[in-house]
Tab-separated table of C-alpha atoms in Angstrom:
chain	number	residue	atom	x	y	z
A	1378	UNK	CA	-1.057	2.007	16.944
A	1379	UNK	CA	-4.637	0.865	16.356
A	1380	UNK	CA	-5.755	-2.634	17.395
A	1381	UNK	CA	-4.220	-5.445	15.356
A	1382	UNK	CA	-7.741	-6.823	14.670
A	1383	UNK	CA	-8.462	-4.029	12.244
A	1384	UNK	CA	-9.062	-5.311	8.687
A	1385	UNK	CA	-6.284	-4.842	6.114
A	1386	UNK	CA	-6.673	-1.807	3.972
A	1387	UNK	CA	-5.735	-3.480	0.664
A	1388	UNK	CA	-7.922	-5.382	-1.508
A	1389	UNK	CA	-4.857	-7.462	-2.337
A	1390	UNK	CA	-4.788	-8.490	-5.971
A	1391	UNK	CA	-8.336	-7.509	-6.725
A	1392	UNK	CA	-8.548	-9.488	-9.992
A	1393	UNK	CA	-11.149	-8.658	-12.486
A	1394	UNK	CA	-12.696	-12.076	-11.795
A	1395	UNK	CA	-13.173	-11.437	-8.120
A	1396	UNK	CA	-10.228	-13.634	-7.027
A	1397	UNK	CA	-7.899	-12.125	-4.490
A	1398	UNK	CA	-4.398	-12.485	-3.046
A	1399	UNK	CA	-2.137	-10.596	-0.763
A	1400	UNK	CA	0.357	-8.080	-2.034
A	1401	UNK	CA	3.655	-7.479	-0.382
A	1402	UNK	CA	3.552	-3.765	-1.119
A	1403	UNK	CA	7.309	-3.721	-1.711
A	1404	UNK	CA	9.551	-2.514	-4.509
A	1405	UNK	CA	11.075	-4.826	-7.028
A	1406	UNK	CA	14.676	-5.736	-7.117
A	1407	UNK	CA	16.971	-2.722	-6.985
A	1408	UNK	CA	20.741	-2.062	-7.302
A	1409	UNK	CA	21.001	-1.516	-3.643
A	1410	UNK	CA	18.418	-3.344	-1.484
A	1411	UNK	CA	16.079	-1.293	0.632
A	1412	UNK	CA	16.477	-1.391	4.404
A	1413	UNK	CA	13.754	-1.303	6.900
A	1414	UNK	CA	13.556	-0.496	10.650
A	1415	UNK	CA	12.927	-3.727	12.481
A	1416	UNK	CA	9.892	-3.527	14.886
A	1417	UNK	CA	8.675	-5.421	17.868
A	1418	UNK	CA	5.397	-7.170	17.651
A	1419	UNK	CA	3.637	-4.155	19.224
A	1420	UNK	CA	4.956	-1.914	16.271
A	1421	UNK	CA	7.711	-0.266	18.304
A	1422	UNK	CA	11.174	0.143	16.750
A	1423	UNK	CA	13.823	-2.280	18.035
A	1424	UNK	CA	16.702	0.156	17.019
A	1425	UNK	CA	17.855	-2.359	14.359
A	1426	UNK	CA	17.468	-2.161	10.565
A	1427	UNK	CA	17.619	-4.964	8.026
A	1428	UNK	CA	17.443	-5.683	4.244
A	1429	UNK	CA	14.089	-6.211	2.655
A	1430	UNK	CA	14.878	-9.727	1.699
A	1431	UNK	CA	15.979	-10.763	5.187
A	1432	UNK	CA	12.951	-9.067	6.679
A	1433	UNK	CA	10.574	-11.122	4.620
A	1434	UNK	CA	12.657	-14.345	4.798
A	1435	UNK	CA	12.799	-14.176	8.577
A	1436	UNK	CA	9.353	-12.661	9.162
A	1437	UNK	CA	10.684	-9.601	10.945
A	1438	UNK	CA	8.111	-6.987	11.887
A	1439	UNK	CA	8.385	-3.818	9.845
A	1440	UNK	CA	6.109	-0.954	8.684
A	1441	UNK	CA	4.501	0.127	5.415
A	1442	UNK	CA	1.995	2.789	4.364
A	1443	UNK	CA	-1.167	2.431	2.341
A	1444	UNK	CA	-2.812	5.508	0.836
A	1445	UNK	CA	-6.344	5.653	-0.458
A	1446	UNK	CA	-7.221	8.468	-2.794
A	1447	UNK	CA	-10.774	9.539	-2.470
A	1448	UNK	CA	-13.089	11.732	-4.732
A	1449	UNK	CA	-15.838	13.178	-2.561
A	1450	UNK	CA	-17.607	14.409	-5.907
A	1451	UNK	CA	-18.146	10.951	-7.233
A	1452	UNK	CA	-17.722	8.907	-4.137
A	1453	UNK	CA	-14.926	6.872	-5.837
A	1454	UNK	CA	-11.535	5.839	-4.899
A	1455	UNK	CA	-8.506	5.348	-7.080
A	1456	UNK	CA	-7.125	1.762	-7.530
A	1457	UNK	CA	-3.949	0.631	-9.301
A	1458	UNK	CA	-3.175	-2.323	-11.400
A	1459	UNK	CA	0.206	-3.715	-10.194
A	1460	UNK	CA	2.887	-4.042	-12.938
A	1461	UNK	CA	3.390	-7.306	-14.635
A	1462	UNK	CA	7.026	-7.469	-13.368
A	1463	UNK	CA	6.057	-7.403	-9.642
A	1464	UNK	CA	7.482	-10.244	-7.617
A	1465	UNK	CA	4.056	-10.858	-6.091
A	1466	UNK	CA	0.521	-10.563	-7.346
A	1467	UNK	CA	1.519	-9.054	-10.597
A	1468	UNK	CA	-1.121	-7.642	-12.865
A	1469	UNK	CA	-3.611	-7.447	-10.008
A	1470	UNK	CA	-5.810	-4.549	-8.779
A	1471	UNK	CA	-4.659	-2.956	-5.575
A	1472	UNK	CA	-5.167	0.204	-3.430
A	1473	UNK	CA	-4.282	3.667	-4.710
A	1474	UNK	CA	-0.698	3.643	-3.493
A	1475	UNK	CA	1.491	1.649	-0.926
A	1476	UNK	CA	4.970	0.839	-0.032
A	1477	UNK	CA	7.428	0.188	2.693
A	1478	UNK	CA	8.770	2.750	5.102
A	1479	UNK	CA	12.549	2.987	4.550
A	1480	UNK	CA	14.918	2.788	7.585
A	1481	UNK	CA	14.960	6.087	9.355
A	1482	UNK	CA	12.004	7.512	7.451
A	1483	UNK	CA	8.711	8.742	8.980
A	1484	UNK	CA	5.376	7.358	7.964
A	1485	UNK	CA	3.867	10.428	6.402
A	1486	UNK	CA	7.039	11.177	4.595
A	1487	UNK	CA	7.005	7.596	3.210
A	1488	UNK	CA	3.428	8.069	2.168
A	1489	UNK	CA	4.187	11.289	0.249
A	1490	UNK	CA	7.229	9.598	-1.363
A	1491	UNK	CA	5.138	6.678	-2.603
A	1492	UNK	CA	2.520	8.962	-3.970
A	1493	UNK	CA	5.077	10.865	-5.934
A	1494	UNK	CA	6.969	7.884	-7.089
A	1495	UNK	CA	4.093	5.655	-8.101
A	1496	UNK	CA	1.379	8.314	-9.262
A	1497	UNK	CA	3.339	11.505	-9.858
A	1498	UNK	CA	1.362	13.295	-7.059
A	1499	UNK	CA	3.227	15.738	-4.801
A	1500	UNK	CA	1.260	16.579	-1.625
A	1501	UNK	CA	2.303	18.007	1.733
A	1502	UNK	CA	2.216	15.558	4.630
A	1503	UNK	CA	-0.648	17.560	6.180
A	1504	UNK	CA	-2.978	16.531	3.312
A	1505	UNK	CA	-2.900	12.928	4.484
A	1506	UNK	CA	-5.362	11.773	7.260
A	1507	UNK	CA	-4.110	8.898	9.261
A	1508	UNK	CA	-7.166	6.496	9.590
A	1509	UNK	CA	-5.625	3.685	11.507
A	1510	UNK	CA	-2.768	1.242	11.754
A	1511	UNK	CA	-3.182	-2.435	11.563
A	1512	UNK	CA	-0.867	-5.553	11.802
A	1513	UNK	CA	-0.982	-7.751	8.637
A	1514	UNK	CA	0.407	-11.292	9.014
A	1515	UNK	CA	0.664	-13.537	5.954
A	1516	UNK	CA	3.003	-16.226	4.376
A	1517	UNK	CA	3.338	-16.855	0.711
A	1518	UNK	CA	5.488	-18.853	-1.638
A	1519	UNK	CA	5.414	-21.968	0.584
A	1520	UNK	CA	6.623	-20.118	3.585
A	1521	UNK	CA	9.589	-18.450	1.865
A	1522	UNK	CA	7.927	-14.963	2.063
A	1523	UNK	CA	6.774	-13.988	5.540
A	1524	UNK	CA	5.130	-10.608	5.949
A	1525	UNK	CA	4.652	-9.364	9.553
A	1526	UNK	CA	3.749	-5.790	8.584
A	1527	UNK	CA	2.367	-2.909	10.475
A	1528	UNK	CA	0.412	-0.770	7.947
A	1529	UNK	CA	-0.402	2.904	8.422
A	1530	UNK	CA	-3.519	3.606	6.486
A	1531	UNK	CA	-3.922	7.147	5.135
A	1532	UNK	CA	-6.738	8.908	3.259
A	1533	UNK	CA	-6.003	11.567	0.631
A	1534	UNK	CA	-9.312	13.385	-0.018
A	1535	UNK	CA	-9.339	15.438	-3.124
A	1536	UNK	CA	-10.798	18.958	-3.286
A	1537	UNK	CA	-14.281	19.210	-4.544
A	1538	UNK	CA	-14.224	19.670	-8.350
A	1539	UNK	CA	-10.819	17.969	-8.628
A	1540	UNK	CA	-11.034	14.437	-9.886
A	1541	UNK	CA	-8.402	13.897	-12.610
A	1542	UNK	CA	-8.922	11.296	-15.253
A	1543	UNK	CA	-6.680	8.232	-15.037
A	1544	UNK	CA	-4.595	9.576	-17.973
A	1545	UNK	CA	-3.540	12.541	-15.738
A	1546	UNK	CA	-1.426	10.372	-13.348
A	1547	UNK	CA	2.310	9.817	-14.098
A	1548	UNK	CA	2.667	6.116	-13.425
A	1549	UNK	CA	5.962	4.437	-12.242
A	1550	UNK	CA	6.073	1.794	-14.833
A	1551	UNK	CA	8.037	-0.782	-12.777
A	1552	UNK	CA	5.258	-0.493	-10.208
A	1553	UNK	CA	1.969	0.455	-11.785
A	1554	UNK	CA	0.402	-0.559	-15.100
A	1555	UNK	CA	-2.724	1.430	-14.947
A	1556	UNK	CA	-5.129	3.259	-12.570
A	1557	UNK	CA	-8.868	3.518	-12.506
A	1558	UNK	CA	-11.559	5.108	-10.422
A	1559	UNK	CA	-13.966	2.647	-8.691
A	1560	UNK	CA	-17.205	3.423	-6.865
A	1561	UNK	CA	-16.880	2.998	-3.065
A	1562	UNK	CA	-19.885	0.745	-2.947
A	1563	UNK	CA	-18.373	-1.533	-5.588
A	1564	UNK	CA	-15.101	-1.525	-3.692
A	1565	UNK	CA	-16.976	-2.592	-0.487
A	1566	UNK	CA	-18.563	-5.458	-2.396
A	1567	UNK	CA	-15.246	-6.716	-3.462
A	1568	UNK	CA	-14.135	-6.697	0.225
A	1569	UNK	CA	-17.253	-8.697	1.109
A	1570	UNK	CA	-16.533	-11.309	-1.550
A	1571	UNK	CA	-12.977	-11.879	-0.132
């Protein structure tokens, strides 16, 4: 894993007014709660699994994936507007795609799953370039939500001449309200204002 000092990849909750927050990257409530592999502080697996709610209540280390979709033709990245029903940072702009890695699942496999679920994109694992991993530590909701999350940051670079309009994506409505393309320089400015 890369150094923990690496910056977080998400512009968590990029509100149109420039205000930001940190997103948990997790799924909303489900019939059967998702389980995660529990990690040591260095990102290695402990051999244990735990429910999502317990992981965040106790601040257990776990892993997630973040995927940036990049268009080399226009020098833009795709960002998503989180659904209004999300349990954290609802209705705020976020990275192209993200989610937790389920217990027993590989990182690239999880990234491909999230792309297909959230945006309707099916890509082979080899299409994803691992940029780095970083440790994100944050506390929210007065300490009730503790996020000690190793994030594997991927880049999906589209082929030249292939930049679909936002309406092309099939959005998972309980996760994503909208998507839009944003210039890389504009995105960098948002990071600087954080």
